[in-house]
Amino acid sequence: MPVNILMPALSPTMEKGNLAKWLKKEGDAVKAGDVIAEIETDKATMEYESIDDGVLAKIVVPEGSQDVPVNQLIAVLAQEGEDPKTAASAASAAAAAGKGAAQAKAPAAPAAKLEQRPEPAARPAAVPASALSAHGATHGANRIFASPLARRLAKTAGIELSRIRGSGPHSRIIARDVEAARSGQGLAPAAAASFALPVPSDDKIRALFEPGSYDVVPHDNIRKVIARRLVEAKLTIPHFYLTLDCNIGKLLAAREEINAAAPKDKDGKPTYKLSVNDFVIKALALALQRVPDANATWTESGMLKHHRSDIGVAVSIPGGLITPVVRHAEAKSLSIISNEMKDFAARARARKLKPEEYQGGSSAVSNLGMYGIKDFAAVINPPHATILAVGAGEERAIVRDGKIEAAWIMSVTLSTDHRAVDGALGAQLLGAFKALIENPVTMVV
C-alpha cells in the first residue's frame, strides 16, 4: 500500500502549519532518515524525516502553502514494488473527490509511517477570542466540539458540555471526559462555564476608523497562538504580583571580573561572556531549590512539585516571542548557562528550536532591562506557576546609615499563580532570589 504523508502536529499548540519547502521532488527515491520537507510550526521551522523507503509518488500540497491543517494529506510515498504513477493517480482521485474530507478519513496506520514527535496526552485548553471560554472545546459562542458518544453520555448524566474539560485533540470532549465529570473531576463550576465576554467583530472595529487610513496585516501562526495563550493565561490563572528592588553592585563587579578572566579559544575570543540575565537565571533556579514549595505547577487533580529548576527565558523573535528552557539550571555553571542561552537565542530567531527545547519548565524569566524598562509585570506562561519580570539596572540614590549614596538597583516583579503560590510563599521565593542576586558568590558554593 502507498504511504499517506500527513501534516504532522509538531508542537502541543499546533493546529495548522506552513509547508515551507519540499526537499524531495516527485519521482525521487526516499530512504529512511531522509529529510523530505521543512515545516513551519507556530514556534519554529522543523525538518520532517521519512522512516520508510520508497518513491515520492505525489506531492499533494505544494511548498509555500500556508495554514495547512494538522492531519491533512500532503504527499504520497510509493513503497517498494508499487507503481509510483498508480499511487499518484490514487492520491489525485482522493484529493479531487473530497479534499479535506477524504484526507480526514485516511487510514491511521499509514499515517504512522513517518516519524512525528509525541504529543502530550492532553493539550492545553485553547481559548478562542470569539468565545473566551476556558472550558471544553468551544469554537464560537454556542458550539462545543465533542464526540457523538460523549454528547449522549453527557445528556444521559445531565451534565452540560460547557462544564466539561476536553482531553481529546484540540480539547475535543470525548467519552472519558464525561466519565471523569460524573465523578466530579474536570468539571467547571456552572458560573464559570457560562461566562462569556462579548467581543466586537472585525467589521465593527474597522468601522471606527476611516477607510484607507490603515493597512490590514494578516496574523501569522505564531501571533495567533501567542494571542490565544495570553487570553487563556489571564482568564484561567489568578495572577498575583510582588515587586522588590535588588542592589546589584556586587553582581556587576563580579561579572566584570569573571569576564576579564575568561579563557580564550583558538581564535583568541573569550569562551564565554556573562550577562546580568545569566545571573538572574541561576539565582531564580537556586531560589526555587531553597523554596521548593514554590517550584510547583497547578493541576486540577493535584499539585506538581518539581525536583529540578528548569527555567524558561523569553526570547524576542520576529512576530512574537518564544521561551526556550534551560534544564537543570540549578546545577549548571554561569558560563554554561550563558553559552546555552546564546545558542538558544540564535536558533530561536532562525526558528530552529526543537519542541523539547521550549516546552515545559517550572518557572520563567522575562527581561526588558536592555530596553530601559524600569519595572513591569509579566503574564504567566502555562504550565508555570511563576514568572520573574526583570527591569533595568540603574544608578539610584539610596539611604544607608542615615546617608544618601548612589547604588546600582534593579527592580524585579514576580507574577504568581495564586492557586499554587500564594503571597507569603511568593515573598519567600523573591526574598531567596534577592539574597542570591545581591551576593553572587553564594551561587557558586
Short mmCIF file of C-alpha atoms in Angstrom, two decimals, residues 55-303:
data_model
loop_
_atom_site.label_atom_id
_atom_site.label_comp_id
_atom_site.label_asym_id
_atom_site.label_seq_id
_atom_site.Cartn_x
_atom_site.Cartn_y
_atom_site.Cartn_z
CA VAL A 55 9.48 6.82 -4.08
CA LEU A 56 7.78 10.18 -3.58
CA ALA A 57 4.88 9.49 -5.90
CA LYS A 58 2.75 12.59 -5.43
CA ILE A 59 3.10 15.98 -3.74
CA VAL A 60 -0.44 16.96 -2.82
CA VAL A 61 0.31 20.25 -1.03
CA PRO A 62 2.89 22.43 -2.82
CA GLU A 63 5.67 24.19 -0.98
CA GLY A 64 4.81 27.66 0.20
CA SER A 65 1.30 26.58 1.23
CA GLN A 66 0.18 28.18 4.49
CA ASP A 67 -2.28 27.21 7.22
CA VAL A 68 -2.36 23.53 6.23
CA PRO A 69 -4.45 21.72 8.91
CA VAL A 70 -2.82 19.02 11.02
CA ASN A 71 -3.51 15.52 9.61
CA GLN A 72 -4.24 16.80 6.11
CA LEU A 73 -2.73 14.71 3.32
CA ILE A 74 0.34 16.48 1.93
CA ALA A 75 2.05 13.74 -0.13
CA VAL A 76 2.06 10.03 -1.03
CA LEU A 77 5.01 7.66 -0.86
CA ALA A 78 5.02 4.56 -3.08
CA GLN A 79 6.67 1.62 -1.35
CA GLU A 80 8.95 -0.97 -2.90
CA GLY A 81 7.22 -2.89 -5.67
CA GLU A 82 4.47 -0.32 -6.13
CA ASP A 83 3.97 1.73 -9.27
CA PRO A 84 4.51 5.41 -8.37
CA LYS A 85 2.15 6.52 -11.13
CA THR A 86 -0.64 4.33 -9.79
CA ALA A 87 -0.09 5.66 -6.27
CA ALA A 88 -0.06 9.23 -7.59
CA SER A 89 -3.27 8.68 -9.53
CA ALA A 90 -4.99 7.29 -6.46
CA ALA A 91 -3.90 10.32 -4.44
CA SER A 92 -5.14 12.72 -7.11
CA ALA A 93 -8.50 10.96 -7.27
CA ALA A 94 -8.90 11.05 -3.50
CA ALA A 95 -7.99 14.75 -3.36
CA ALA A 96 -10.40 15.62 -6.16
CA ALA A 97 -13.24 13.60 -4.64
CA GLY A 98 -13.24 15.13 -1.23
CA LYS A 99 -10.11 17.22 -0.47
CA GLY A 100 -10.18 17.73 3.28
CA ALA A 101 -12.95 15.20 3.90
CA ALA A 102 -11.16 12.45 2.02
CA GLN A 103 -7.94 13.23 3.84
CA ALA A 104 -9.61 13.15 7.24
CA LYS A 105 -10.70 9.56 6.54
CA ALA A 106 -7.19 8.39 5.62
CA PRO A 107 -6.24 5.15 7.43
CA ALA A 108 -4.45 5.72 10.72
CA ALA A 109 -1.80 3.05 10.15
CA PRO A 110 -0.13 4.59 7.06
CA ALA A 111 -0.01 7.95 8.85
CA ALA A 112 2.35 6.44 11.37
CA LYS A 113 4.89 5.65 8.66
CA LEU A 114 6.61 8.99 9.16
CA GLU A 115 8.33 9.97 12.33
CA GLN A 116 6.46 12.52 14.43
CA ARG A 117 7.33 13.89 17.83
CA PRO A 118 4.96 12.55 20.50
CA GLU A 119 2.25 14.88 21.68
CA PRO A 120 1.06 15.20 25.28
CA ALA A 121 -1.98 13.11 26.17
CA ALA A 122 -3.99 16.27 26.66
CA ARG A 123 -3.38 19.62 25.03
CA PRO A 124 -3.77 22.88 26.93
CA ALA A 125 -7.32 24.20 26.59
CA ALA A 126 -7.48 26.70 23.77
CA VAL A 127 -9.40 29.91 24.38
CA PRO A 128 -10.62 31.43 21.10
CA ALA A 129 -11.21 35.19 21.22
CA SER A 130 -14.75 34.73 19.89
CA ALA A 131 -15.88 32.88 22.97
CA LEU A 132 -13.22 33.40 25.65
CA SER A 133 -14.38 30.17 27.26
CA ALA A 134 -11.88 28.36 29.43
CA HIS A 135 -13.70 25.04 29.40
CA GLY A 136 -14.47 22.45 26.77
CA ALA A 137 -13.61 22.90 23.10
CA THR A 138 -15.72 25.95 22.34
CA HIS A 139 -15.25 27.30 18.81
CA GLY A 140 -17.68 30.13 18.53
CA ALA A 141 -20.22 31.41 21.03
CA ASN A 142 -22.51 28.34 21.06
CA ARG A 143 -20.54 25.48 19.52
CA ILE A 144 -18.70 22.88 21.57
CA PHE A 145 -16.56 20.17 19.99
CA ALA A 146 -17.48 16.74 21.38
CA SER A 147 -17.76 13.22 20.05
CA PRO A 148 -21.28 11.82 19.46
CA LEU A 149 -20.77 9.26 22.23
CA ALA A 150 -19.64 11.98 24.65
CA ARG A 151 -22.75 14.03 23.83
CA ARG A 152 -25.04 11.05 24.52
CA LEU A 153 -23.29 10.22 27.79
CA ALA A 154 -23.41 13.84 28.94
CA LYS A 155 -27.12 14.09 28.11
CA THR A 156 -27.85 10.87 30.00
CA ALA A 157 -25.86 12.11 33.00
CA GLY A 158 -27.49 15.55 32.88
CA ILE A 159 -24.15 17.37 32.56
CA GLU A 160 -23.76 20.47 30.40
CA LEU A 161 -21.00 20.01 27.84
CA SER A 162 -19.79 23.57 28.50
CA ARG A 163 -18.76 22.45 32.00
CA ILE A 164 -16.55 19.59 30.82
CA ARG A 165 -12.87 19.99 30.05
CA GLY A 166 -11.95 18.11 26.88
CA SER A 167 -8.80 15.99 26.67
CA GLY A 168 -9.10 14.91 23.03
CA PRO A 169 -7.36 16.50 20.05
CA HIS A 170 -7.76 20.30 20.15
CA SER A 171 -9.54 19.94 23.52
CA ARG A 172 -12.40 17.92 21.97
CA ILE A 173 -14.63 16.33 24.63
CA ILE A 174 -14.57 12.53 24.47
CA ALA A 175 -16.22 9.74 26.45
CA ARG A 176 -13.57 9.53 29.18
CA ASP A 177 -14.02 13.25 29.93
CA VAL A 178 -17.72 12.73 30.59
CA GLU A 179 -16.97 9.77 32.87
CA ALA A 180 -14.46 11.91 34.76
CA ALA A 181 -17.01 14.71 35.06
CA ARG A 182 -19.57 12.28 36.53
CA SER A 183 -17.10 11.57 39.33
CA GLY A 184 -16.54 15.29 39.90
CA GLN A 185 -13.17 15.57 38.14
CA GLY A 186 -12.50 18.05 35.35
CA LEU A 187 -15.87 19.71 35.91
CA ALA A 188 -16.01 23.50 35.78
CA PRO A 189 -18.33 25.46 38.07
CA ALA A 190 -21.59 26.42 36.37
CA ALA A 191 -20.91 30.13 36.81
CA ALA A 192 -17.51 29.87 35.18
CA ALA A 193 -18.87 27.76 32.35
CA SER A 194 -21.49 30.31 31.46
CA PHE A 195 -19.05 33.23 31.48
CA ALA A 196 -18.54 34.81 28.09
CA LEU A 197 -17.31 38.27 27.18
CA PRO A 198 -18.78 39.81 24.03
CA VAL A 199 -16.05 40.72 21.57
CA PRO A 200 -16.65 43.28 18.80
CA SER A 201 -16.47 41.81 15.32
CA ASP A 202 -13.72 42.82 12.90
CA ASP A 203 -16.25 44.83 10.89
CA LYS A 204 -17.39 46.78 13.94
CA ILE A 205 -13.81 47.62 14.91
CA ARG A 206 -12.88 48.68 11.38
CA ALA A 207 -15.99 50.86 11.20
CA LEU A 208 -14.45 53.06 13.89
CA PHE A 209 -11.66 54.11 11.51
CA GLU A 210 -11.76 55.98 8.24
CA PRO A 211 -11.43 53.64 5.21
CA GLY A 212 -7.95 53.84 3.72
CA SER A 213 -6.39 55.12 6.95
CA TYR A 214 -4.93 51.74 7.88
CA ASP A 215 -3.42 48.59 6.39
CA VAL A 216 -4.62 45.09 7.31
CA VAL A 217 -1.70 42.77 8.12
CA PRO A 218 -2.93 39.14 8.44
CA HIS A 219 -1.88 37.33 11.61
CA ASP A 220 0.71 34.59 11.16
CA ASN A 221 0.51 31.33 13.13
CA ILE A 222 2.84 32.40 15.93
CA ARG A 223 0.94 35.66 16.59
CA LYS A 224 -2.39 33.77 16.67
CA VAL A 225 -1.03 31.27 19.19
CA ILE A 226 0.52 33.98 21.38
CA ALA A 227 -2.77 35.88 21.44
CA ARG A 228 -4.75 32.77 22.30
CA ARG A 229 -2.40 31.65 25.07
CA LEU A 230 -2.27 35.12 26.62
CA VAL A 231 -6.06 35.22 26.79
CA GLU A 232 -6.05 31.72 28.25
CA ALA A 233 -3.46 32.67 30.87
CA LYS A 234 -5.22 35.84 32.01
CA LEU A 235 -8.67 34.21 32.07
CA THR A 236 -7.76 30.97 33.83
CA ILE A 237 -4.81 31.93 36.08
CA PRO A 238 -5.38 34.24 39.08
CA HIS A 239 -2.28 36.44 38.81
CA PHE A 240 -0.69 37.92 41.95
CA TYR A 241 2.25 40.34 41.80
CA LEU A 242 5.20 41.02 44.13
CA THR A 243 7.91 43.64 43.48
CA LEU A 244 11.18 44.47 45.20
CA ASP A 245 14.48 46.18 44.45
CA CYS A 246 17.84 44.39 44.32
CA ASN A 247 21.24 46.01 44.84
CA ILE A 248 23.37 44.55 42.04
CA GLY A 249 26.62 46.39 42.77
CA LYS A 250 28.45 43.18 43.78
CA LEU A 251 26.98 41.34 40.79
CA LEU A 252 28.26 43.91 38.30
CA ALA A 253 31.73 43.82 39.85
CA ALA A 254 31.79 40.01 39.83
CA ARG A 255 30.56 39.91 36.22
CA GLU A 256 33.33 42.27 35.10
CA GLU A 257 35.98 40.25 36.92
CA ILE A 258 34.74 36.88 35.64
CA ASN A 259 34.52 38.09 32.03
CA ALA A 260 38.01 39.56 32.21
CA ALA A 261 39.36 36.19 33.36
CA ALA A 262 37.54 34.15 30.71
CA PRO A 263 39.89 31.82 28.78
CA LYS A 264 40.32 32.37 25.04
CA ASP A 265 39.53 29.93 22.25
CA LYS A 266 41.83 29.15 19.31
CA ASP A 267 40.66 32.34 17.56
CA GLY A 268 41.52 34.46 20.59
CA LYS A 269 37.86 35.08 21.53
CA PRO A 270 36.56 34.62 25.11
CA THR A 271 34.90 31.22 25.58
CA TYR A 272 32.05 32.96 27.40
CA LYS A 273 30.76 36.44 28.23
CA LEU A 274 28.33 36.57 31.13
CA SER A 275 25.31 38.87 31.09
CA VAL A 276 23.22 40.07 34.02
CA ASN A 277 20.46 37.79 32.73
CA ASP A 278 22.70 34.73 33.19
CA PHE A 279 23.00 35.60 36.91
CA VAL A 280 19.21 36.10 37.07
CA ILE A 281 18.54 32.65 35.59
CA LYS A 282 20.94 30.99 38.02
CA ALA A 283 19.61 32.92 41.03
CA LEU A 284 15.98 32.04 40.25
CA ALA A 285 16.91 28.37 39.78
CA LEU A 286 18.65 28.24 43.16
CA ALA A 287 15.86 30.21 44.84
CA LEU A 288 13.35 27.59 43.68
CA GLN A 289 15.54 24.93 45.31
CA ARG A 290 15.64 26.91 48.56
CA VAL A 291 11.85 27.41 48.49
CA PRO A 292 10.74 24.09 46.96
CA ASP A 293 7.02 24.65 47.63
CA ALA A 294 7.13 27.44 45.04
CA ASN A 295 8.68 25.14 42.43
CA ALA A 296 5.24 23.87 41.50
CA THR A 297 2.58 23.57 38.81
CA TRP A 298 -1.16 23.65 39.48
CA THR A 299 -3.38 20.89 38.09
CA GLU A 300 -7.00 20.19 38.98
CA SER A 301 -6.15 16.78 40.45
CA GLY A 302 -3.11 17.82 42.48
CA MET A 303 -0.01 20.00 42.75
#
